[in-house]
Short mmCIF file of C-alpha atoms and ligand atoms in Angstrom, two decimals:
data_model
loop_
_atom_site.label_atom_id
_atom_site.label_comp_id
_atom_site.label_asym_id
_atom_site.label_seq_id
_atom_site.Cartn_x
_atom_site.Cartn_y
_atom_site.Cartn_z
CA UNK P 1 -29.17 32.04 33.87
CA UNK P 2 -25.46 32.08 33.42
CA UNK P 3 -23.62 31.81 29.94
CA UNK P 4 -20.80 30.05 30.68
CA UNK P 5 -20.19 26.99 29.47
CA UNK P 6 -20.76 23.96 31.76
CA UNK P 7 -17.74 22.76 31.54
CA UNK P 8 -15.83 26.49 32.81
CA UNK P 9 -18.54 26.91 35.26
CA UNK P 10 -17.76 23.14 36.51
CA UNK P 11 -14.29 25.04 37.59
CA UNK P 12 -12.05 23.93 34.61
CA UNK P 13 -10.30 26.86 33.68
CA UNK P 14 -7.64 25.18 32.00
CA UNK P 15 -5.95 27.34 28.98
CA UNK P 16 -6.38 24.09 26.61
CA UNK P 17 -10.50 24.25 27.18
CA UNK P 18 -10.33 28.05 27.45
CA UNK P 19 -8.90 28.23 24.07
CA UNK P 20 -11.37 25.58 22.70
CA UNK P 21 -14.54 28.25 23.65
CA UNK P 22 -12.24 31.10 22.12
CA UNK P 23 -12.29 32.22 25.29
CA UNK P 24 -8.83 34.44 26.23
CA UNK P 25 -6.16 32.83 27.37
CA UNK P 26 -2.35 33.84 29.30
CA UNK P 27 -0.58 31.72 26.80
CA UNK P 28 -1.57 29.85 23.62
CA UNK P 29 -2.17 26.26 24.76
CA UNK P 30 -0.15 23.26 23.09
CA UNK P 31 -0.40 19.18 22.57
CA UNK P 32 0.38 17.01 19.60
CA UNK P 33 -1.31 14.87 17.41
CA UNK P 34 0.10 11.15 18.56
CA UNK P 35 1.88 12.29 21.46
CA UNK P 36 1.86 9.01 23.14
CA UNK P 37 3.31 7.10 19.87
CA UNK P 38 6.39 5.39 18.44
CA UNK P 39 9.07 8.23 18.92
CA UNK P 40 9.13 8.10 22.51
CA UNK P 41 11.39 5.99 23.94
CA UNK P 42 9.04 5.71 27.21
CA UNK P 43 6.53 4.13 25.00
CA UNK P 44 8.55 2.14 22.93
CA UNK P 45 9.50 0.42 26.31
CA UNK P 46 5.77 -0.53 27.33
CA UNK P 47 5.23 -1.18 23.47
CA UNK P 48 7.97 -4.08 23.84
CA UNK P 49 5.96 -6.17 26.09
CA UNK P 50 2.40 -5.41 25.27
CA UNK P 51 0.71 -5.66 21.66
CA UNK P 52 -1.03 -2.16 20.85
CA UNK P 53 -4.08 -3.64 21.57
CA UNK P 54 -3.43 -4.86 24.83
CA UNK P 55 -2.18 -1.38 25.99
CA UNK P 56 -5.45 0.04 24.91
CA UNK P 57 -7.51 -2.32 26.38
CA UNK P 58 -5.88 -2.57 29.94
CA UNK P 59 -6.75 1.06 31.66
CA UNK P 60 -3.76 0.81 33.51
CA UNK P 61 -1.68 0.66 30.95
CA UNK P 62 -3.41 2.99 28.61
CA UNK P 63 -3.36 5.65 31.58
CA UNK P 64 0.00 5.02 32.03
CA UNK P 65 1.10 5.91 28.55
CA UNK P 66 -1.33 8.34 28.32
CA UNK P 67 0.19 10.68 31.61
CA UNK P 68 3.90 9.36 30.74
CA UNK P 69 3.81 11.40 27.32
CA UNK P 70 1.70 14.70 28.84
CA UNK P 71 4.11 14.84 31.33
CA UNK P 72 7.44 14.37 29.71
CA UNK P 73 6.09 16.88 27.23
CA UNK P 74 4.68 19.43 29.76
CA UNK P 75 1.63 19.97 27.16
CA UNK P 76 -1.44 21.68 28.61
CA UNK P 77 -3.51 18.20 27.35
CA UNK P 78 -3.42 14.46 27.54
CA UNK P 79 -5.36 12.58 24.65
CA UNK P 80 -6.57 9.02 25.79
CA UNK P 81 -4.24 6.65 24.81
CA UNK P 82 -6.76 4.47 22.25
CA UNK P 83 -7.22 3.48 18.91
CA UNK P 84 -9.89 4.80 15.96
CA UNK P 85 -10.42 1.46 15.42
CA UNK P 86 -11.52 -0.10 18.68
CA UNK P 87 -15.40 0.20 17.70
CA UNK P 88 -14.94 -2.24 14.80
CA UNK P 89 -14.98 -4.86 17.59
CA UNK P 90 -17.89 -4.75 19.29
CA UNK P 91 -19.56 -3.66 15.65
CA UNK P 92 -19.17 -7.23 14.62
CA UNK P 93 -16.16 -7.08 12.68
CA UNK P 94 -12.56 -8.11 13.39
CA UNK P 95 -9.14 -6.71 13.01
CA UNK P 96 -5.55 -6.98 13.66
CA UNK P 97 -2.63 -4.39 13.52
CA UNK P 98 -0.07 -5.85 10.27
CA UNK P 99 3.34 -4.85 11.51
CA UNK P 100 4.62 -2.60 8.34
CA UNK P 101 1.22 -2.26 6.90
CA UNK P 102 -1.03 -1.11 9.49
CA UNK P 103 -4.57 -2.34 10.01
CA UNK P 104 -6.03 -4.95 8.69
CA UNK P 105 -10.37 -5.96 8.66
CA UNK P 106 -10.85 -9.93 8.23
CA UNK P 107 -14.08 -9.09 6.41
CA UNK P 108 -14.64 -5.93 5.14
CA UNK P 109 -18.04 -4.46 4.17
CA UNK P 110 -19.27 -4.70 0.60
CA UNK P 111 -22.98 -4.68 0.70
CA UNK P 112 -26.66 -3.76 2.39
CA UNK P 113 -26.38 -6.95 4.35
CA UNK P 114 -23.05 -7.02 5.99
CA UNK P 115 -23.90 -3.36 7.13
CA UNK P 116 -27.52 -4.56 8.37
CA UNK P 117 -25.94 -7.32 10.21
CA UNK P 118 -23.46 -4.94 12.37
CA UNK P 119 -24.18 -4.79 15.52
CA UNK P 120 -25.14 -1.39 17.71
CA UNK P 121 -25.72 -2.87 21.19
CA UNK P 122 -22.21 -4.47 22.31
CA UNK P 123 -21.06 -0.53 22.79
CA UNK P 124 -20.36 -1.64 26.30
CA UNK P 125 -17.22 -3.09 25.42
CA UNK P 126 -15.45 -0.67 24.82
CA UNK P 127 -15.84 0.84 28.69
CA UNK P 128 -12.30 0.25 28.69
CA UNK P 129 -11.43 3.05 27.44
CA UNK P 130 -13.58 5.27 29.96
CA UNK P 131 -12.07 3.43 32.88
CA UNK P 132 -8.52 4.45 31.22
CA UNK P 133 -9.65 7.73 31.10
CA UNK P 134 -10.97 7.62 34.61
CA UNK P 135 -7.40 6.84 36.17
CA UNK P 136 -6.26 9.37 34.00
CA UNK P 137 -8.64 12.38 35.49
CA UNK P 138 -7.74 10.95 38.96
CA UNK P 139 -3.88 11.11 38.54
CA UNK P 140 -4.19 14.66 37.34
CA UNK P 141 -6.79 15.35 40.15
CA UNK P 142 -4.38 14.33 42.66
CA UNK P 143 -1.37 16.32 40.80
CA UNK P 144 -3.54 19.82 41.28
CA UNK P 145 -3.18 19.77 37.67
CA UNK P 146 -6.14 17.49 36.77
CA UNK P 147 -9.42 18.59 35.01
CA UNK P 148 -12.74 19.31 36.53
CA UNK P 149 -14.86 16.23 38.28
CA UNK P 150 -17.56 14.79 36.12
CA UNK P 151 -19.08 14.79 39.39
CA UNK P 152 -19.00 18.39 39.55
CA UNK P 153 -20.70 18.75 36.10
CA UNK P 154 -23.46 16.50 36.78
CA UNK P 155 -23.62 18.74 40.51
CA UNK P 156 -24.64 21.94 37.43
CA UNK P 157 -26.62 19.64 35.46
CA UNK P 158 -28.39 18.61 38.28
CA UNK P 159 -29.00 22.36 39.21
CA UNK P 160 -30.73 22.87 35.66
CA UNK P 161 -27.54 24.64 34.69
CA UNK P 162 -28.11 24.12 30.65
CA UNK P 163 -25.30 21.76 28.89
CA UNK P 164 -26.39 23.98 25.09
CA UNK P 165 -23.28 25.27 24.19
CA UNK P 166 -24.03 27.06 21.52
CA UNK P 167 -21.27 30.15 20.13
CA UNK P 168 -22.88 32.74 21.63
CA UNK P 169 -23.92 30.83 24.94
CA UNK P 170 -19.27 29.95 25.35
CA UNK P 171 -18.46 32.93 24.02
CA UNK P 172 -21.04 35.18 25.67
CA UNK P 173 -19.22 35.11 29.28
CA UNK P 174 -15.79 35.47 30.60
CA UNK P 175 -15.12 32.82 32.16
CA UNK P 176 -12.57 33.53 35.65
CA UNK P 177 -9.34 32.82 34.63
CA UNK P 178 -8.94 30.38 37.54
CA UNK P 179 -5.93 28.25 37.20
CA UNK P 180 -5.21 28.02 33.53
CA UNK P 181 -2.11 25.09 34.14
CA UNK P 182 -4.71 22.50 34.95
CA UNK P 183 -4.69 20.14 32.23
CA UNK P 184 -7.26 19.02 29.54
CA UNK P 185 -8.46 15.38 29.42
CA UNK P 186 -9.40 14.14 25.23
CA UNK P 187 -11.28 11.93 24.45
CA UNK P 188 -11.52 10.66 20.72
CA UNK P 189 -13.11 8.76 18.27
CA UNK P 190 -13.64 8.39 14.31
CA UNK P 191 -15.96 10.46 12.55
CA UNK P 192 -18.32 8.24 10.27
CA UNK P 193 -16.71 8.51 6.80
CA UNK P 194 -13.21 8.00 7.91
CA UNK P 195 -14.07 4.79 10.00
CA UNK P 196 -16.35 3.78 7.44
CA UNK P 197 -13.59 3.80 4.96
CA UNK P 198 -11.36 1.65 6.84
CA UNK P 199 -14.67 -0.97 7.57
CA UNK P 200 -15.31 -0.62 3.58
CA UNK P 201 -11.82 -0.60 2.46
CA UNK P 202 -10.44 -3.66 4.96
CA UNK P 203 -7.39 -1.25 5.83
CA UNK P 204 -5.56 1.86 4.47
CA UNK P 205 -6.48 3.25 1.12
CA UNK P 206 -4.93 5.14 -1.82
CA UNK P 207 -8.34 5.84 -3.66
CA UNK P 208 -11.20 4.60 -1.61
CA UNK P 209 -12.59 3.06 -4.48
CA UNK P 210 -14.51 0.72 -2.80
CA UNK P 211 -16.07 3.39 -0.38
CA UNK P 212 -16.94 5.61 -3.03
CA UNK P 213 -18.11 2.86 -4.73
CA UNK P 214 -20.71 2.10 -1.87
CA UNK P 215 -20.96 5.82 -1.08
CA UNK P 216 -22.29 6.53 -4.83
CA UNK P 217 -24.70 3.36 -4.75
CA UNK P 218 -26.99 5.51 -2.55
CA UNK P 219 -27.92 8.26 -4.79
CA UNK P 220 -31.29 8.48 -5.06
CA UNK P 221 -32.60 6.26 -8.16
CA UNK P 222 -29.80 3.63 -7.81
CA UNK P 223 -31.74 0.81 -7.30
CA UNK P 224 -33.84 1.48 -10.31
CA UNK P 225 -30.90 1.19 -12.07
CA UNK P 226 -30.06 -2.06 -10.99
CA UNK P 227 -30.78 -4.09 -13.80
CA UNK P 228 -28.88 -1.64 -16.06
CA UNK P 229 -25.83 -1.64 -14.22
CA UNK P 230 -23.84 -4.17 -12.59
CA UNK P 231 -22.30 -1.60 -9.95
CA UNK P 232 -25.31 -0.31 -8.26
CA UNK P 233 -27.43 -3.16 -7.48
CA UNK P 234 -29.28 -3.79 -4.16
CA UNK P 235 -26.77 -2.17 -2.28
CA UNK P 236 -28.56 1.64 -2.22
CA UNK P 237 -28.98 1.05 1.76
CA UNK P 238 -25.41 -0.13 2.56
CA UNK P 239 -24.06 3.63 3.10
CA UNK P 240 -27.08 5.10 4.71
CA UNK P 241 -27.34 1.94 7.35
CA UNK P 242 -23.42 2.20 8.30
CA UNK P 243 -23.68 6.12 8.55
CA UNK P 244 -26.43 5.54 10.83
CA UNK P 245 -25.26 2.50 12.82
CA UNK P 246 -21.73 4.16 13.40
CA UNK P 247 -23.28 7.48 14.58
CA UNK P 248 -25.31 5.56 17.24
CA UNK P 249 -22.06 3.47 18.62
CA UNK P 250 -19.59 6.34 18.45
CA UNK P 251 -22.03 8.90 20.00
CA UNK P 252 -22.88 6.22 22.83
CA UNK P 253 -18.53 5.91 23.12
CA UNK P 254 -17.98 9.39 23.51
CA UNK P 255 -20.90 9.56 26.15
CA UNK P 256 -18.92 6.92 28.06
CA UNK P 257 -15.57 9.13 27.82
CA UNK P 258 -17.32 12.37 29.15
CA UNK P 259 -19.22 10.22 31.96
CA UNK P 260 -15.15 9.45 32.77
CA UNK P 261 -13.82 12.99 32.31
CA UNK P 262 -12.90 13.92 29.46
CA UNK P 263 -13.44 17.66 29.18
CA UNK P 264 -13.29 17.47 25.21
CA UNK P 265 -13.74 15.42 22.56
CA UNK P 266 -11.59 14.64 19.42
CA UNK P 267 -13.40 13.39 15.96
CA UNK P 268 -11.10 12.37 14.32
CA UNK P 269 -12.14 12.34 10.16
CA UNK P 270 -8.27 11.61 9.06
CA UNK P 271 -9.13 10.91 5.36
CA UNK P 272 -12.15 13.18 4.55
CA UNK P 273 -10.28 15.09 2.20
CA UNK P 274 -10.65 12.20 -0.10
CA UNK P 275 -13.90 13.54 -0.96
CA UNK P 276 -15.04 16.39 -3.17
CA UNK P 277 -16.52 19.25 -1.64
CA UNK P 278 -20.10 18.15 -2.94
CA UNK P 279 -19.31 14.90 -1.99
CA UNK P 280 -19.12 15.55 1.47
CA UNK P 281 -22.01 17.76 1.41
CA UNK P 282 -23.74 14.66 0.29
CA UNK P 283 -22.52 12.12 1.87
CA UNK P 284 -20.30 12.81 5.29
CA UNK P 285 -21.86 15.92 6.33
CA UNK P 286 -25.35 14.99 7.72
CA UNK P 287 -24.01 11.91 9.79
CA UNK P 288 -20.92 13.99 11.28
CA UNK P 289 -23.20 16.57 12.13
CA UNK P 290 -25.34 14.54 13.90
CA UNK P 291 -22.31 12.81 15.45
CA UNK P 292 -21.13 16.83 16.67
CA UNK P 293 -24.34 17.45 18.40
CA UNK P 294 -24.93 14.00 20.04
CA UNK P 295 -20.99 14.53 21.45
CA UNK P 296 -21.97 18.58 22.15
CA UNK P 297 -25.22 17.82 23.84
CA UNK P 298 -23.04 16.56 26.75
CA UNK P 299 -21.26 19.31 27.73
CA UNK P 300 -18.14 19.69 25.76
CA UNK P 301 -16.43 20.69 23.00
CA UNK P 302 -15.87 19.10 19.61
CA UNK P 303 -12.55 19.31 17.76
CA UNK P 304 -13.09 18.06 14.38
CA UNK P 305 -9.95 17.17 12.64
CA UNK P 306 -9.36 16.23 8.91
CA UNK P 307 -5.96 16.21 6.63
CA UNK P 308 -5.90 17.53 3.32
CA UNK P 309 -9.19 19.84 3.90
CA UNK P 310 -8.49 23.10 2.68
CA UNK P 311 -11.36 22.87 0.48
CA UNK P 312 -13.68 21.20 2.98
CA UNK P 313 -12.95 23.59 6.05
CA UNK P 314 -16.02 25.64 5.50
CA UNK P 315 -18.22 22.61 5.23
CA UNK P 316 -16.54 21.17 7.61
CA UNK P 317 -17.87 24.06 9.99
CA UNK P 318 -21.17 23.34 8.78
CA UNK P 319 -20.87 20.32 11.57
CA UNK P 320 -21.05 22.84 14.58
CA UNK P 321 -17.81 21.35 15.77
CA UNK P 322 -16.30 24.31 18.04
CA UNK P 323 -12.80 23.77 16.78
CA UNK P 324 -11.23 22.48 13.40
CA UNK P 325 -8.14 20.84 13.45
CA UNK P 326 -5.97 22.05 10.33
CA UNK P 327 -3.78 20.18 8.46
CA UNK P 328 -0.31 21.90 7.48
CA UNK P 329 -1.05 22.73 3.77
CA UNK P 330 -3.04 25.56 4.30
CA UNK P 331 -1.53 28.80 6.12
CA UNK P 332 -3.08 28.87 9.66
CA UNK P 333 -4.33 32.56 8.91
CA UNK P 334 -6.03 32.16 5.85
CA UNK P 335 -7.60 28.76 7.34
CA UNK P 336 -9.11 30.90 9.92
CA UNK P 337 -10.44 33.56 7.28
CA UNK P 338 -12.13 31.32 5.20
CA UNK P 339 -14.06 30.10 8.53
CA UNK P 340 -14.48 34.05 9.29
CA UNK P 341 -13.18 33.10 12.90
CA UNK P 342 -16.20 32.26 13.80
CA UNK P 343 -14.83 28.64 15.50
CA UNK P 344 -11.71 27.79 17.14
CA UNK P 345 -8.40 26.07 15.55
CA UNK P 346 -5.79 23.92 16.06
CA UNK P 347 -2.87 23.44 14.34
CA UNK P 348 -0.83 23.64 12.32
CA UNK P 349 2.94 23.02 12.07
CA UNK P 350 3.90 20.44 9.34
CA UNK P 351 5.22 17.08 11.44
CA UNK P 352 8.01 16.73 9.43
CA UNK P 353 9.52 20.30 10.65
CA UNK P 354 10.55 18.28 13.79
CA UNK P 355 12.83 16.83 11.84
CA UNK P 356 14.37 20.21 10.31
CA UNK P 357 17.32 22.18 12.24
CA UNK P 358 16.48 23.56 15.09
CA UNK P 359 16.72 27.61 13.91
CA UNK P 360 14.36 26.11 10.98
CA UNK P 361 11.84 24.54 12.91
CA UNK P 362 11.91 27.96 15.13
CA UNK P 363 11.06 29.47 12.48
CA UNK P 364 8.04 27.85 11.11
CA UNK P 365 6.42 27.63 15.08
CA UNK P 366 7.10 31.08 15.00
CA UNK P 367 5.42 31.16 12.00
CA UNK P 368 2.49 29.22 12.73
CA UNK P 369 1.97 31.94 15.71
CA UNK P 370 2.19 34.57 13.97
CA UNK P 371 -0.23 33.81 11.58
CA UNK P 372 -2.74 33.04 14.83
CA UNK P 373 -1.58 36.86 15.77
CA UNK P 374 -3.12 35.69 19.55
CA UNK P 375 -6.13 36.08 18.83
CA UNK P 376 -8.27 33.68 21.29
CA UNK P 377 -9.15 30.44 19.94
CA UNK P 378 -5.92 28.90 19.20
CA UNK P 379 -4.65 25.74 19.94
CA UNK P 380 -1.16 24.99 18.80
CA UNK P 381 -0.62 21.85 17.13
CA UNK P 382 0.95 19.66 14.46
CA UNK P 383 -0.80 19.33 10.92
CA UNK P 384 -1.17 15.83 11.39
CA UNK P 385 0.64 13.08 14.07
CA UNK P 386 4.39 13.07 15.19
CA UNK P 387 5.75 10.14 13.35
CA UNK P 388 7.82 7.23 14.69
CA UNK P 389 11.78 8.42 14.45
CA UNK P 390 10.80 12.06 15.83
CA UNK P 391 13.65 13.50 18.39
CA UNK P 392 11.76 14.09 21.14
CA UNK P 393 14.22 16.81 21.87
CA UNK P 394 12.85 18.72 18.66
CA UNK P 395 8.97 18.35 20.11
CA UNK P 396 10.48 19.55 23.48
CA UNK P 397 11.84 22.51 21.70
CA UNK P 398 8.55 23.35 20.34
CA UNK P 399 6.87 23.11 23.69
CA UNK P 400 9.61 25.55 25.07
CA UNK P 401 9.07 27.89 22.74
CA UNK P 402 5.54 27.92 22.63
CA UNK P 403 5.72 28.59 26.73
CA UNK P 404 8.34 31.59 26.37
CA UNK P 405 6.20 33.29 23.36
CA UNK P 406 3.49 35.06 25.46
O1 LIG Z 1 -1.04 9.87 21.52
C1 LIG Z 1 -2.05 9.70 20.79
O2 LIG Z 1 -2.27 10.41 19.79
C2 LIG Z 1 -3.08 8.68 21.21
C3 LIG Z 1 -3.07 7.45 20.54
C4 LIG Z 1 -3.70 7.20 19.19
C5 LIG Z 1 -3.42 5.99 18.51
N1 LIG Z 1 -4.22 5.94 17.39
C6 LIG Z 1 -2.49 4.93 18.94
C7 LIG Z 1 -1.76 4.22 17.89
C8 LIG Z 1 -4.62 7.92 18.43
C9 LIG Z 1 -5.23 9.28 18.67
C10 LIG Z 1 -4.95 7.10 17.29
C11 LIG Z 1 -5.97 7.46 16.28
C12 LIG Z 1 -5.91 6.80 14.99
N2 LIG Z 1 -5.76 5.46 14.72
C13 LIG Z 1 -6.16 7.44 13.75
C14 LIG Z 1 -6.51 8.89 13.58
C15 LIG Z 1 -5.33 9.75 13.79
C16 LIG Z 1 -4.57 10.02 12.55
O3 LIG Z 1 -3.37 9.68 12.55
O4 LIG Z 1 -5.12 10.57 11.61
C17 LIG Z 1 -6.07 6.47 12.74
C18 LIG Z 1 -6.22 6.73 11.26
C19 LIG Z 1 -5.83 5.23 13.37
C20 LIG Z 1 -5.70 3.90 12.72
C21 LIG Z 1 -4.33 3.37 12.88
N3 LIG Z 1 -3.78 2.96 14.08
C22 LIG Z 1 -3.35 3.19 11.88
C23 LIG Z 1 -3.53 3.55 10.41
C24 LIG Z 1 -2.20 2.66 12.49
C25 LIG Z 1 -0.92 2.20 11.86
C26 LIG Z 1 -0.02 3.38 11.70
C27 LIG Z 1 1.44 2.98 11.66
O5 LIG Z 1 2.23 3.92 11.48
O6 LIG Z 1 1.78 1.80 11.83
C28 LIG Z 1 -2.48 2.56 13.88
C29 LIG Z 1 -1.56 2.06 14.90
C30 LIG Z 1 -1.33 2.96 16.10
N4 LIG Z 1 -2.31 3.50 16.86
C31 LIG Z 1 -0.06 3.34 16.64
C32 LIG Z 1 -0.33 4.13 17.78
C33 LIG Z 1 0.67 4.72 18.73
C34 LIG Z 1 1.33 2.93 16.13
C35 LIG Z 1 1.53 1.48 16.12
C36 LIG Z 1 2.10 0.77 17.34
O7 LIG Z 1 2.37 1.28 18.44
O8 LIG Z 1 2.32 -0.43 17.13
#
């Protein structure tokens, strides 16, 4: 039986999904981290008459944005236009966007029985999103530029063709090198400790105090120690039962996305670096790993992101996500050593280098590819996402010189 990965086999050759398998590619492949956001003036425009909300919920308009920015850009991927937060909803628990602030949960969780009572069966709701994505695929279908069919994958499934994509299994075969401009479709959504912060936390944190708080009550023994301390409690279940409940509605969301077309999918753990290393052992790993192979037993690969994880990047790979997203702390090179190169990455240019002079921001994109030295399995992006007041002349400049550095 053939090695290749379904998804190369399917005939997406694109470099962007190439790259994910560390499979070789004719140029490294780039995209940004919020490349549909603020800075653009394209999507300021659609932002002026439609709340965030609204544009994610309303495929058209979420496609629109979504193929306006990939385009403009010329990246080799388009990330669903969405938001981490759009599961909250049908979970039971509501939110708005604070203008200034950022988000903002009416009723954040704080015990056993507010998790308990979150639901797990409303994940039809959010089939928005895969419609979105859906009109996406199609645009880029039409183009010649577009990703494979999920109709052709389920043609291979249907054939027995096996979806385990295992390291050896991507990397065992060369996949034809095809027509590497097509473009990659990504999906997204949160990985459980990062949305469970903002659900715990009722919006941004500085010290996730009450998610640690929550997170600690479920050592082992903390109910017996209930009636010695008044921080424990009954709540020992709280952070099991939302790890559990948010793996079953994200893995069930990303099903929905792949169904649609998207050839990879984003998990997207921004604030995991809040944690110790032991701490996520303890607490993060199991779920997200769970998470990984629910999202990998479909066919495609996982990009794992996280800021501030230089410390957690080997654990981190403990998830059997098939590429880590770096932040810019950590030099790209050494990154990739401490993970023996054994998965793909992406990254890793600091987003605020977009705002230095241009021979400066050359510079440190040259230096971000040198320390990848081409070897297969790089994705070149920023640390973390482009932030509102960006030129997009600077993130055009990158683009450029990412296409003339083969
Ligand atoms: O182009 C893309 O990257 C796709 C769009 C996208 C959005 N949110 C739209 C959005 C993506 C991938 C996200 C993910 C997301 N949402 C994350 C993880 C990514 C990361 O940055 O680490 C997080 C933590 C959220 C939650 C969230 N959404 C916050 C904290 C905020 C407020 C931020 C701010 O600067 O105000 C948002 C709002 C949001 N989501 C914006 C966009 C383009 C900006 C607000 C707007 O248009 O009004």
């Amino acid at each position: 039986m053939s090695t290749l990965h379904p998804n190369l086999a399917a005939g997406n050759c694109s470099r962007f999904l190439r790259a994910c398998l560390c499979q070789p590619v004719d140029r490294t492949p780039v995209w940004f981290l919020r490349q549909a956001g603020r800075y653009m003036p394209e999507y300021r425009a659609v932002r002026s008459r439609h709340s965030l909300l609204d544009i994610c919920r309303t495929p058209e308009l979420a496609a629109e944005v979504t193929i306006t920015a990939a385009e403009r850009l010329g990246v080799d991927a388009a990330i669903i236009f969405a938001d981490l937060l759009l599961p909250l909803t049908p979970m039971g628990l509501d939110f708005k966007f604070v203008a200034d602030e950022g988000p903002r949960i009416h009723a954040p969780i704080r015990s056993a029985s507010q998790a308990h009572a979150l639901r797990t069966d409303r994940t039809g709701d959010l089939t928005y999103v895969a419609r979105a994505i859906e009109k996406v695929a199609a645009h880029f279908a039409l183009k010649g530029t577009g990703s494979s069919s999920p109709a052709g994958q389920d043609v291979l499934k249907g054939m027995g063709f096996s979806p385990s994509i295992g390291p050896a299994s991507s990397k065992g075969a060369l996949a034809p090198q095809g027509n590497q401009d097509q473009l990659g479709i990504i999906g997204f959504c949160g990985a459980p400790f990062t949305l469970a912060s903002y659900m715990i936390e009722g919006g941004s944190s500085r010290n996730y105090i009450e998610t640690k708080r929550l997170m600690y009550a479920s050592q082992p023994g903390a109910p017996s120690m209930a009636a010695l301390s008044p921080w424990v409690g009954s709540d020992s279940a709280a952070w099991p039962i939302l790890m559990e409940k948010l793996v079953t509605v994200l893995a069930e969301y990303a099903a929905q996305q792949v169904e649609a077309g998207a050839d990879v999918i984003q998990v997207f753990d921004s604030w995991v670096g809040a944690l110790s290393v032991s701490d996520y052992r303890q607490y993060a790993l199991a779920p997200t790993t769970d998470l990984v192979a629910r999202i990998r037993s479909l066919g495609v690969p996982v990009i794992y992101f996280g800021v501030d994880t230089a410390s957690l990047l080997p654990a981190m790979s403990a998830t059997g996500a098939d590429v880590l997203g770096l932040d810019w702390r950590t030099p790209l090179d050494q990154a990739w050593r401490t993970l023996h190169h054994a998965v793909a990455v992406q990254g890793n240019l600091d987003p605020i280098a977009l705002f230095a002079p241009p021979e400066v921001l050359h510079a440190r994109v040259a230096e971000v590819l040198a320390a990848a030295a081409g070897r297969p399995g790089h994705i070149f992006n920023l640390g973390h996402g482009i932030v509102p007041n960006t030129p997009v002349d600077a993130v055009l400049a990158v683009v450029q010189q990412i296409k003339n550095s083969k």
